[in-house]
DNA sequence: TTCCCTTTCTGACTTATGTCATTTTTTTCC
DNA sequence: GGAAAAAAATGACATAAGTCAGAAAGGGAA
């Protein structure tokens, strides 16, 4: 794997992802300040942005590409908490809570990602009440999502969880779709299993069932969702 | 069950729980304002504070007693997300996120709980940056806790999860202990199973194993932790 | 106290899911 | 384009944990 990091330069105002980013709560001049203080790096697939247990020095903003955010179980198995994509902000929770990172982040593909030093981020948080509100809202909402994930993990079968996961991944991978072509999920079976919270072999077997049932098709590693409502029914989603 | 609600009056400044509450970030006069705008109610065991899916009208602050916060799975099974106790603040996340409640809250014993209307709470949030920071920090930290819970739920055995749950419940029930007497956990087996995320029968069987191993003793429904480090070892906690 | 209803407990059985070992296919990278 | 490495797939098997049914015990109300 090539690991040499490459730097580049992108103005926030020109960032394709800016509109869907949390930073869109900032005024123009505040955004300019952010833009002038950040650095921008091209990462190769498989590079680590930060490691669980270390102390945050700033936040990461994804300009391009996807990143998996995961936690290691006591036996070293990854539990993927979320897949972040363009416009996603990473590492700010640990920063705000003054905790060490409790998750790790690794690029799933070649990525362009900006880094914003701690002081700049916290300054924006203190000086822009709209930005503060935006973050607060986001974080509170995310807690609701986590309660739901926890409940699903505790109560639903692997089959149901896989169906739900595939449906949710449509949003994550929808952005890549060319002009309302079909959405393809490009993840290793291992990563998919670590989202669902199951063994890789179990995941593969269930995926085959879904193929037989006509819910999905696969081409190599890529999974294409063919019948969302079939999946929703399988998942017992109301 | 007796359900007639009874009102009472407690000043925040005189509240025994105030020191450990999120409100301790407020200045004296701001706290007085809160105090003057809240109402205080005595709830009987088993009463509902709020229901999943409804819209929040304010926040609840526990002066006395314990409350279970849970989410219902699609088949109606409760997943208990947390047990709140004296000083705990409930329902503010949905309020801030402008969501409906995604959990329900029910008293586990007779409780005294104050209610603070939406406007008062949001006003405090906007006008006290220290309170705002306190909440923000709390919520960000809680997200870290949730990642860990999710990982445990996905990767650990029921036995490990029960051990971890019992150890964590020591904090919740420690407050009731008389003068460094032993801590007793007073929950139905059903509720305990719904925290751990397992069937009641499985929970009972594992609890018996823990009794045989000398980790816990029971007296009726009450569980007393006798050997925390034995539990920690069983849980594979480092 | 005694009754009644809830909760706790026990046993027998089923099954979903994990584990291990091996083969086949895909992807990566020179 | 082709070799080597990584990932995906398959089969056989083990078992943790769920379900169902019924018995015993506990706790509140009169």
Coordinates of C-alpha atoms (C1' of nucleotides) in Angstrom, one line a residue:
Chain A
X1 CA 0.0 0.0 0.0
X2 CA 1.3 3.5 -0.9
X3 CA 1.3 5.6 2.2
X4 CA 3.1 8.8 1.3
X5 CA 0.8 11.6 2.2
X6 CA 0.2 14.4 -0.3
X7 CA -1.0 17.9 0.5
X8 CA -3.3 20.0 -1.5
X9 CA -5.3 23.1 -1.1
X10 CA -9.1 23.6 -1.2
X11 CA -11.0 26.6 0.0
X12 CA -14.1 25.8 2.1
X13 CA -16.2 28.2 0.1
X14 CA -15.3 26.1 -3.0
X15 CA -15.8 22.8 -1.3
X16 CA -18.4 20.7 -3.0
X17 CA -19.4 19.2 0.3
X18 CA -19.8 22.5 2.1
X19 CA -23.5 22.8 1.6
X20 CA -24.2 19.6 3.5
X21 CA -21.6 20.2 6.1
X22 CA -22.1 21.3 9.7
X23 CA -20.0 24.4 8.7
X24 CA -22.9 25.7 6.6
X25 CA -24.1 27.3 9.9
X26 CA -21.2 29.7 9.8
X27 CA -21.2 33.2 8.3
X28 CA -19.1 33.9 5.3
X29 CA -16.3 35.6 7.1
X30 CA -16.2 32.9 9.8
X31 CA -15.9 30.3 7.1
X32 CA -13.0 32.2 5.5
X33 CA -11.3 32.1 8.9
X34 CA -11.7 28.3 9.0
X35 CA -10.5 28.0 5.5
X36 CA -7.4 29.9 6.2
X37 CA -6.4 27.8 9.2
X38 CA -7.0 24.4 7.9
X39 CA -4.7 22.1 6.0
X40 CA -5.8 19.6 3.4
X41 CA -4.4 16.2 2.8
X42 CA -4.8 13.4 0.2
X43 CA -5.0 10.0 1.9
X44 CA -4.7 6.6 0.3
X45 CA -7.2 3.9 1.0
X46 CA -6.5 2.2 4.3
X47 CA -4.9 5.1 6.1
X48 CA -5.7 5.8 9.7
X49 CA -6.9 9.3 10.6
X50 CA -6.9 8.8 14.3
X51 CA -6.6 5.9 16.8
X52 CA -8.9 5.0 19.7
X53 CA -7.3 6.1 22.9
X54 CA -5.3 9.0 21.6
X55 CA -5.9 12.6 22.3
X56 CA -7.6 14.8 19.6
X57 CA -5.6 17.8 18.2
X58 CA -8.3 19.0 15.9
X59 CA -11.2 17.9 13.7
X60 CA -11.3 16.3 10.2
X61 CA -13.6 17.4 7.5
X62 CA -14.1 15.0 4.5
X63 CA -13.9 16.8 1.2
X64 CA -13.9 13.6 -0.8
X65 CA -14.2 9.9 -0.1
X66 CA -15.5 7.6 2.6
X67 CA -14.1 6.8 6.1
X68 CA -15.1 4.0 8.5
X69 CA -15.4 4.9 12.1
X70 CA -15.0 1.9 14.4
X71 CA -14.3 0.7 17.9
X72 CA -12.2 -2.3 18.8
X73 CA -13.8 -5.0 21.0
X74 CA -11.7 -6.6 23.8
X75 CA -10.6 -9.4 21.4
X76 CA -9.6 -7.0 18.7
X77 CA -12.7 -7.3 16.5
X78 CA -13.8 -4.1 14.8
X79 CA -17.3 -2.8 15.4
X80 CA -18.0 -0.2 12.8
X81 CA -20.1 2.6 14.3
X82 CA -20.6 4.6 11.1
X83 CA -19.4 5.3 7.6
X84 CA -18.7 9.0 7.0
X85 CA -18.7 10.5 3.6
X86 CA -18.3 13.8 1.8
X87 CA -19.1 16.7 4.1
X88 CA -18.7 14.6 7.3
X89 CA -17.0 16.0 10.3
X90 CA -14.9 13.6 12.4
X91 CA -13.3 13.7 15.8
X92 CA -15.2 16.7 17.2
X93 CA -17.0 14.8 20.0
X94 CA -13.9 13.7 21.8
X95 CA -12.5 17.2 21.3
X96 CA -15.6 18.9 22.9
X97 CA -15.9 16.3 25.7
X98 CA -12.2 16.6 26.4
X99 CA -11.9 12.8 26.1
X100 CA -9.5 10.7 24.2
X101 CA -10.9 9.3 21.0
X102 CA -13.1 6.3 21.8
X103 CA -13.2 5.3 18.2
X104 CA -10.7 5.0 15.3
X105 CA -11.1 6.3 11.8
X106 CA -9.7 4.7 8.6
X107 CA -10.2 5.7 5.0
X108 CA -12.1 3.2 2.9
X109 CA -10.9 4.7 -0.4
X110 CA -8.6 7.4 -1.6
X111 CA -9.8 10.5 0.2
X112 CA -9.2 14.3 0.4
X113 CA -9.6 15.4 4.0
X114 CA -9.1 18.7 5.7
X115 CA -7.7 19.1 9.2
X116 CA -8.8 21.9 11.4
X117 CA -6.7 22.6 14.6
X118 CA -8.4 22.4 17.9
X119 CA -8.2 26.1 18.7
X120 CA -9.8 27.1 15.4
X121 CA -12.7 24.7 15.8
X122 CA -13.3 25.6 19.5
X123 CA -13.1 29.3 18.6
X124 CA -15.8 28.9 15.9
X125 CA -17.9 27.0 18.4
X126 CA -17.7 29.8 21.0
X127 CA -18.1 32.7 18.6
X128 CA -20.9 31.4 16.4
X129 CA -24.1 30.7 18.2
X130 CA -25.7 29.3 15.0
X131 CA -22.7 26.9 14.6
X132 CA -23.0 25.9 18.2
X133 CA -26.7 25.3 17.9
X134 CA -26.1 23.2 14.8
X135 CA -23.5 21.0 16.5
X136 CA -25.7 20.7 19.6
X137 CA -28.7 19.6 17.6
X138 CA -26.7 17.2 15.5
X139 CA -25.1 15.5 18.6
X140 CA -28.5 15.2 20.4
X141 CA -30.1 13.7 17.3
X142 CA -27.3 11.3 17.0
X143 CA -27.9 10.0 20.5
X144 CA -31.4 9.1 19.4
X145 CA -30.0 7.2 16.5
X146 CA -27.6 5.3 18.8
X147 CA -30.5 4.2 21.1
X148 CA -32.2 2.8 18.1
X149 CA -29.0 1.0 16.9
X150 CA -28.5 -0.4 20.4
X151 CA -32.1 -1.7 20.5
X152 CA -31.8 -3.3 17.1
X153 CA -28.5 -4.9 18.0
X154 CA -30.1 -6.3 21.2
X155 CA -33.4 -7.5 19.8
X156 CA -33.2 -8.1 16.1
X157 CA -31.9 -11.1 14.2
X158 CA -28.8 -10.9 12.0
X159 CA -31.1 -11.2 9.0
X160 CA -33.1 -8.2 10.0
X161 CA -30.0 -6.2 10.9
X162 CA -28.4 -6.9 7.5
X163 CA -31.5 -5.8 5.7
X164 CA -31.6 -2.6 7.7
X165 CA -27.9 -2.0 7.2
X166 CA -28.2 -2.4 3.4
X167 CA -31.1 0.1 3.3
X168 CA -29.2 2.6 5.3
X169 CA -26.1 2.2 3.2
X170 CA -28.1 3.4 0.2
X171 CA -27.8 6.9 1.6
X172 CA -24.0 6.6 2.1
X173 CA -23.4 5.2 -1.4
X174 CA -26.1 7.1 -3.1
X175 CA -23.9 10.0 -3.6
X176 CA -21.6 8.0 -5.9
X177 CA -24.4 6.9 -8.3
X178 CA -24.1 8.2 -11.8
X179 CA -27.3 10.0 -12.8
X180 CA -29.9 7.9 -11.1
X181 CA -28.1 4.7 -12.1
X182 CA -28.5 2.0 -9.4
X183 CA -26.7 2.4 -6.1
X184 CA -23.8 0.0 -5.5
X185 CA -22.4 -0.7 -2.1
X186 CA -18.6 -1.2 -2.2
X187 CA -17.5 -2.7 1.0
X188 CA -15.6 -5.8 1.9
X189 CA -17.7 -8.6 3.4
X190 CA -15.6 -8.2 6.5
X191 CA -16.5 -4.5 6.9
X192 CA -20.2 -5.2 6.2
X193 CA -20.1 -8.0 8.9
X194 CA -18.5 -5.5 11.3
X195 CA -21.3 -3.0 10.7
X196 CA -24.0 -5.6 11.2
X197 CA -22.3 -7.1 14.1
X198 CA -21.9 -10.7 13.0
X199 CA -19.4 -13.2 11.6
X200 CA -18.2 -12.8 8.1
X201 CA -19.4 -16.3 7.1
X202 CA -22.9 -15.7 8.5
X203 CA -23.0 -12.4 6.5
X204 CA -22.1 -14.1 3.3
X205 CA -24.7 -16.8 3.7
X206 CA -27.4 -14.3 4.4
X207 CA -26.4 -12.2 1.5
X208 CA -26.8 -15.3 -0.7
X209 CA -30.3 -15.8 0.7
X210 CA -31.0 -12.2 -0.2
X211 CA -29.7 -12.9 -3.7
X212 CA -32.0 -15.9 -4.1
X213 CA -34.9 -13.8 -2.8
X214 CA -34.1 -11.2 -5.4
X215 CA -33.5 -8.4 -3.0
X216 CA -29.9 -7.8 -4.1
X217 CA -27.5 -8.7 -6.9
X218 CA -23.7 -8.7 -6.6
X219 CA -20.9 -8.1 -9.0
X220 CA -17.6 -9.1 -7.4
X221 CA -17.6 -7.3 -4.0
X222 CA -20.2 -4.8 -5.1
X223 CA -23.7 -5.1 -3.9
X224 CA -26.6 -3.6 -5.7
X225 CA -30.0 -3.2 -4.0
X226 CA -32.7 -4.4 -6.4
X227 CA -35.7 -4.5 -4.1
X228 CA -35.7 -2.1 -1.2
X229 CA -39.3 -2.8 -0.1
X230 CA -38.5 -6.5 0.0
X231 CA -35.6 -5.7 2.3
X232 CA -37.8 -3.5 4.4
X233 CA -40.4 -6.3 4.8
X234 CA -37.6 -8.8 5.7
X235 CA -36.4 -6.3 8.3
X236 CA -39.9 -6.0 9.8
X237 CA -39.7 -2.2 9.4
X238 CA -43.1 -0.7 9.8
Chain B
X1 CA -51.5 0.9 41.8
X2 CA -52.1 4.4 43.2
X3 CA -51.8 6.9 40.4
X4 CA -53.1 10.2 41.9
X5 CA -50.3 12.7 41.3
X6 CA -49.3 14.9 44.2
X7 CA -47.5 18.2 43.9
X8 CA -44.9 19.6 46.2
X9 CA -42.4 22.4 46.3
X10 CA -38.6 22.2 46.3
X11 CA -36.2 25.1 45.6
X12 CA -33.4 24.1 43.3
X13 CA -30.9 25.8 45.6
X14 CA -32.1 23.4 48.4
X15 CA -32.1 20.3 46.2
X16 CA -29.9 17.6 47.5
X17 CA -29.1 16.5 44.0
X18 CA -28.2 20.0 42.7
X19 CA -24.5 19.5 43.2
X20 CA -24.3 16.6 40.8
X21 CA -26.8 18.0 38.4
X22 CA -26.1 19.6 35.0
X23 CA -27.6 22.7 36.5
X24 CA -24.6 23.3 38.7
X25 CA -23.1 25.1 35.8
X26 CA -25.6 27.9 36.2
X27 CA -25.1 31.1 38.2
X28 CA -27.1 31.6 41.4
X29 CA -29.6 34.0 39.9
X30 CA -30.0 31.9 36.8
X31 CA -30.8 28.9 39.1
X32 CA -33.3 31.0 40.9
X33 CA -35.0 31.7 37.7
X34 CA -35.2 28.0 36.9
X35 CA -36.5 27.3 40.4
X36 CA -39.3 29.8 40.1
X37 CA -40.5 28.4 36.8
X38 CA -40.5 24.7 37.5
X39 CA -43.2 22.5 39.0
X40 CA -42.5 19.6 41.2
X41 CA -44.5 16.3 41.3
X42 CA -44.5 13.2 43.4
X43 CA -44.8 10.1 41.2
X44 CA -45.7 6.6 42.3
X45 CA -43.7 3.6 41.2
X46 CA -44.5 2.6 37.6
X47 CA -45.7 6.0 36.3
X48 CA -44.8 7.2 32.9
X49 CA -43.0 10.5 32.5
X50 CA -43.1 10.5 28.8
X51 CA -43.7 8.2 25.9
X52 CA -41.6 7.4 22.9
X53 CA -43.0 9.2 19.8
X54 CA -44.5 12.2 21.6
X55 CA -43.3 15.7 21.5
X56 CA -41.3 17.1 24.4
X57 CA -42.8 20.1 26.3
X58 CA -40.0 20.5 28.7
X59 CA -37.4 18.6 30.7
X60 CA -37.6 16.5 33.9
X61 CA -35.1 16.7 36.7
X62 CA -35.0 13.9 39.3
X63 CA -35.0 15.1 42.8
X64 CA -35.5 11.7 44.3
X65 CA -35.8 8.2 43.0
X66 CA -34.9 6.2 40.0
X67 CA -36.3 6.2 36.5
X68 CA -35.8 3.7 33.7
X69 CA -35.3 5.1 30.2
X70 CA -36.2 2.6 27.5
X71 CA -37.0 2.0 23.9
X72 CA -39.5 -0.4 22.5
X73 CA -38.4 -2.9 19.8
X74 CA -40.7 -3.7 17.0
X75 CA -42.2 -6.7 18.8
X76 CA -42.8 -4.5 21.9
X77 CA -39.9 -5.7 24.0
X78 CA -38.3 -3.0 26.1
X79 CA -34.6 -2.2 25.7
X80 CA -33.5 -0.2 28.7
X81 CA -31.0 2.4 27.6
X82 CA -30.3 3.8 31.0
X83 CA -31.4 4.1 34.6
X84 CA -31.5 7.7 35.8
X85 CA -31.3 8.6 39.4
X86 CA -31.2 11.7 41.7
X87 CA -29.8 14.7 39.9
X88 CA -30.5 13.2 36.4
X89 CA -32.0 15.3 33.7
X90 CA -34.4 13.7 31.3
X91 CA -35.9 14.6 27.9
X92 CA -33.6 17.4 27.0
X93 CA -32.0 15.7 24.0
X94 CA -35.3 15.4 22.0
X95 CA -36.1 19.0 23.0
X96 CA -32.8 20.3 21.7
X97 CA -32.8 18.2 18.6
X98 CA -36.4 19.2 18.0
X99 CA -37.3 15.6 17.6
X100 CA -40.1 13.6 19.2
X101 CA -38.9 11.5 22.2
X102 CA -37.3 8.3 20.9
X103 CA -37.4 6.7 24.3
X104 CA -39.9 6.4 27.1
X105 CA -39.3 7.1 30.8
X106 CA -41.0 5.3 33.7
X107 CA -40.4 5.5 37.5
X108 CA -38.9 2.4 39.1
X109 CA -39.9 3.6 42.6
X110 CA -41.8 6.4 44.2
X111 CA -40.1 9.6 42.9
X112 CA -40.0 13.3 43.3
X113 CA -39.4 14.9 39.9
X114 CA -39.4 18.5 38.8
X115 CA -40.6 19.7 35.4
X116 CA -39.1 22.6 33.6
X117 CA -41.0 24.1 30.7
X118 CA -39.3 24.1 27.3
X119 CA -38.9 27.9 27.1
X120 CA -37.2 28.1 30.5
X121 CA -34.8 25.4 29.6
X122 CA -33.9 26.8 26.2
X123 CA -33.6 30.2 27.6
X124 CA -31.0 29.0 30.1
X125 CA -29.2 27.2 27.3
X126 CA -28.9 30.3 25.3
X127 CA -28.1 32.7 28.1
X128 CA -25.5 30.7 30.0
X129 CA -22.5 29.7 28.0
X130 CA -21.2 27.6 30.9
X131 CA -24.5 25.7 31.1
X132 CA -24.4 25.3 27.3
X133 CA -20.9 24.0 27.5
X134 CA -21.8 21.6 30.2
X135 CA -24.6 20.1 28.3
X136 CA -22.6 20.0 25.1
X137 CA -19.8 18.1 26.9
X138 CA -22.2 15.8 28.6
X139 CA -23.9 14.8 25.3
X140 CA -20.6 14.4 23.4
X141 CA -19.3 12.2 26.2
X142 CA -22.5 10.1 26.2
X143 CA -22.1 9.4 22.5
X144 CA -18.8 7.8 23.4
X145 CA -20.5 5.7 26.0
X146 CA -23.1 4.6 23.5
X147 CA -20.4 3.4 21.0
X148 CA -19.0 1.3 23.7
X149 CA -22.4 -0.2 24.6
X150 CA -23.1 -0.9 21.0
X151 CA -19.8 -2.7 20.6
X152 CA -20.4 -4.7 23.8
X153 CA -23.9 -5.7 22.6
X154 CA -22.5 -6.8 19.3
X155 CA -19.5 -8.7 20.4
X156 CA -19.7 -9.8 24.0
X157 CA -21.6 -12.9 25.4
X158 CA -24.6 -12.5 27.6
X159 CA -22.5 -13.6 30.6
X160 CA -19.9 -10.8 30.0
X161 CA -22.7 -8.3 29.5
X162 CA -24.4 -9.3 32.7
X163 CA -21.2 -8.9 34.6
X164 CA -20.5 -5.5 33.1
X165 CA -24.1 -4.4 33.8
X166 CA -23.9 -5.5 37.5
X167 CA -20.7 -3.6 37.9
X168 CA -22.2 -0.4 36.3
X169 CA -25.3 -0.7 38.4
X170 CA -23.2 -0.3 41.5
X171 CA -22.9 3.4 40.7
X172 CA -26.6 3.7 40.2
X173 CA -27.5 2.0 43.4
X174 CA -24.5 3.1 45.5
X175 CA -26.3 6.2 46.4
X176 CA -28.9 4.3 48.4
X177 CA -26.3 2.4 50.5
X178 CA -26.4 3.2 54.2
X179 CA -23.0 4.2 55.5
X180 CA -20.7 2.0 53.5
X181 CA -23.0 -1.0 53.9
X182 CA -23.1 -3.3 50.9
X183 CA -24.8 -2.1 47.7
X184 CA -28.0 -3.8 46.7
X185 CA -29.5 -3.7 43.3
X186 CA -33.2 -3.6 43.4
X187 CA -34.6 -4.4 39.9
X188 CA -37.0 -7.0 38.6
X189 CA -35.3 -9.9 36.6
X190 CA -37.3 -8.6 33.7
X191 CA -35.8 -5.2 33.8
X192 CA -32.3 -6.5 34.4
X193 CA -32.7 -8.8 31.3
X194 CA -33.9 -5.7 29.3
X195 CA -30.8 -3.8 30.3
X196 CA -28.5 -6.7 29.4
X197 CA -30.4 -7.4 26.2
X198 CA -31.4 -11.1 26.8
X199 CA -34.3 -13.3 27.7
X200 CA -35.4 -13.3 31.4
X201 CA -34.8 -17.1 31.7
X202 CA -31.3 -16.8 30.4
X203 CA -30.6 -13.9 32.9
X204 CA -31.9 -16.0 35.8
X205 CA -29.7 -18.9 34.9
X206 CA -26.6 -16.8 34.6
X207 CA -27.3 -15.1 37.9
X208 CA -27.4 -18.5 39.5
X209 CA -24.0 -19.3 38.0
X210 CA -22.7 -16.0 39.5
X211 CA -24.2 -17.0 42.9
X212 CA -22.4 -20.4 42.7
X213 CA -19.2 -18.6 41.7
X214 CA -19.6 -16.4 44.8
X215 CA -19.8 -13.1 42.8
X216 CA -23.2 -12.2 44.1
X217 CA -25.8 -13.1 46.7
X218 CA -29.5 -12.5 46.4
X219 CA -32.3 -11.9 49.0
X220 CA -35.6 -12.0 47.2
X221 CA -35.3 -9.8 44.2
X222 CA -32.3 -7.8 45.6
X223 CA -28.9 -8.6 44.3
X224 CA -25.8 -7.9 46.3
X225 CA -22.4 -7.7 44.7
X226 CA -19.9 -9.6 46.7
X227 CA -16.9 -9.9 44.4
X228 CA -16.6 -7.1 41.9
X229 CA -13.1 -8.2 40.8
X230 CA -14.5 -11.7 40.1
X231 CA -17.2 -10.1 38.0
X232 CA -14.6 -8.0 36.2
X233 CA -12.5 -11.0 35.4
X234 CA -15.6 -12.9 34.1
X235 CA -16.4 -9.8 31.9
X236 CA -12.9 -9.8 30.4
X237 CA -12.5 -6.2 31.4
X238 CA -8.9 -5.2 31.2
Chain C
dT1 C1' -53.1 -14.5 58.7
dT2 C1' -54.7 -16.0 54.1
dC3 C1' -55.5 -15.3 49.3
dC4 C1' -54.2 -13.9 44.9
dC5 C1' -51.3 -12.2 41.5
dT6 C1' -46.9 -11.3 40.0
dT7 C1' -42.4 -12.7 39.7
dT8 C1' -38.9 -16.1 39.9
dC9 C1' -37.2 -20.3 38.9
dT10 C1' -36.5 -25.0 36.5
dG11 C1' -36.5 -28.4 32.8
dA12 C1' -36.7 -29.9 28.1
dC13 C1' -36.1 -28.7 23.6
dT14 C1' -35.0 -25.9 19.3
dT15 C1' -32.4 -23.0 16.6
dA16 C1' -29.8 -19.2 15.0
dT17 C1' -25.4 -18.0 14.8
dG18 C1' -20.5 -18.7 15.5
dT19 C1' -16.1 -21.5 14.6
dC20 C1' -12.8 -23.9 12.0
dA21 C1' -11.0 -25.8 7.9
dT22 C1' -10.6 -25.7 3.0
dT23 C1' -11.6 -24.2 -1.8
dT24 C1' -12.6 -20.9 -5.2
dT25 C1' -12.7 -16.3 -6.8
dT26 C1' -11.4 -11.6 -6.9
dT27 C1' -8.3 -7.9 -6.4
dT28 C1' -4.0 -5.8 -6.2
dC29 C1' 0.2 -4.4 -7.8
dC30 C1' 4.6 -5.1 -10.2
Chain D
dG1 C1' -1.0 -9.5 -18.1
dG2 C1' 0.0 -12.5 -14.7
dA3 C1' 1.6 -13.9 -10.0
dA4 C1' 0.8 -13.3 -5.3
dA5 C1' -2.1 -11.9 -1.8
dA6 C1' -6.5 -10.9 -0.1
dA7 C1' -11.2 -11.7 0.0
dA8 C1' -15.3 -14.5 -0.8
dA9 C1' -17.6 -18.7 -0.6
dT10 C1' -18.8 -23.4 1.1
dG11 C1' -19.3 -27.3 4.2
dA12 C1' -19.4 -29.6 8.6
dC13 C1' -19.9 -29.0 13.2
dA14 C1' -20.5 -27.0 18.0
dT15 C1' -23.0 -24.3 21.2
dA16 C1' -24.8 -20.1 23.3
dA17 C1' -28.9 -18.5 24.0
dG18 C1' -33.9 -18.4 22.9
dT19 C1' -38.7 -20.5 23.6
dC20 C1' -42.4 -22.8 25.8
dA21 C1' -44.5 -24.8 29.6
dG22 C1' -45.2 -25.5 34.2
dA23 C1' -43.9 -25.3 39.3
dA24 C1' -42.4 -22.7 43.3
dA25 C1' -41.8 -18.6 45.8
dG26 C1' -42.6 -13.8 47.1
dG27 C1' -45.1 -9.8 48.2
dG28 C1' -49.0 -6.8 48.5
dA29 C1' -53.9 -6.1 49.9
dA30 C1' -57.8 -7.1 52.7

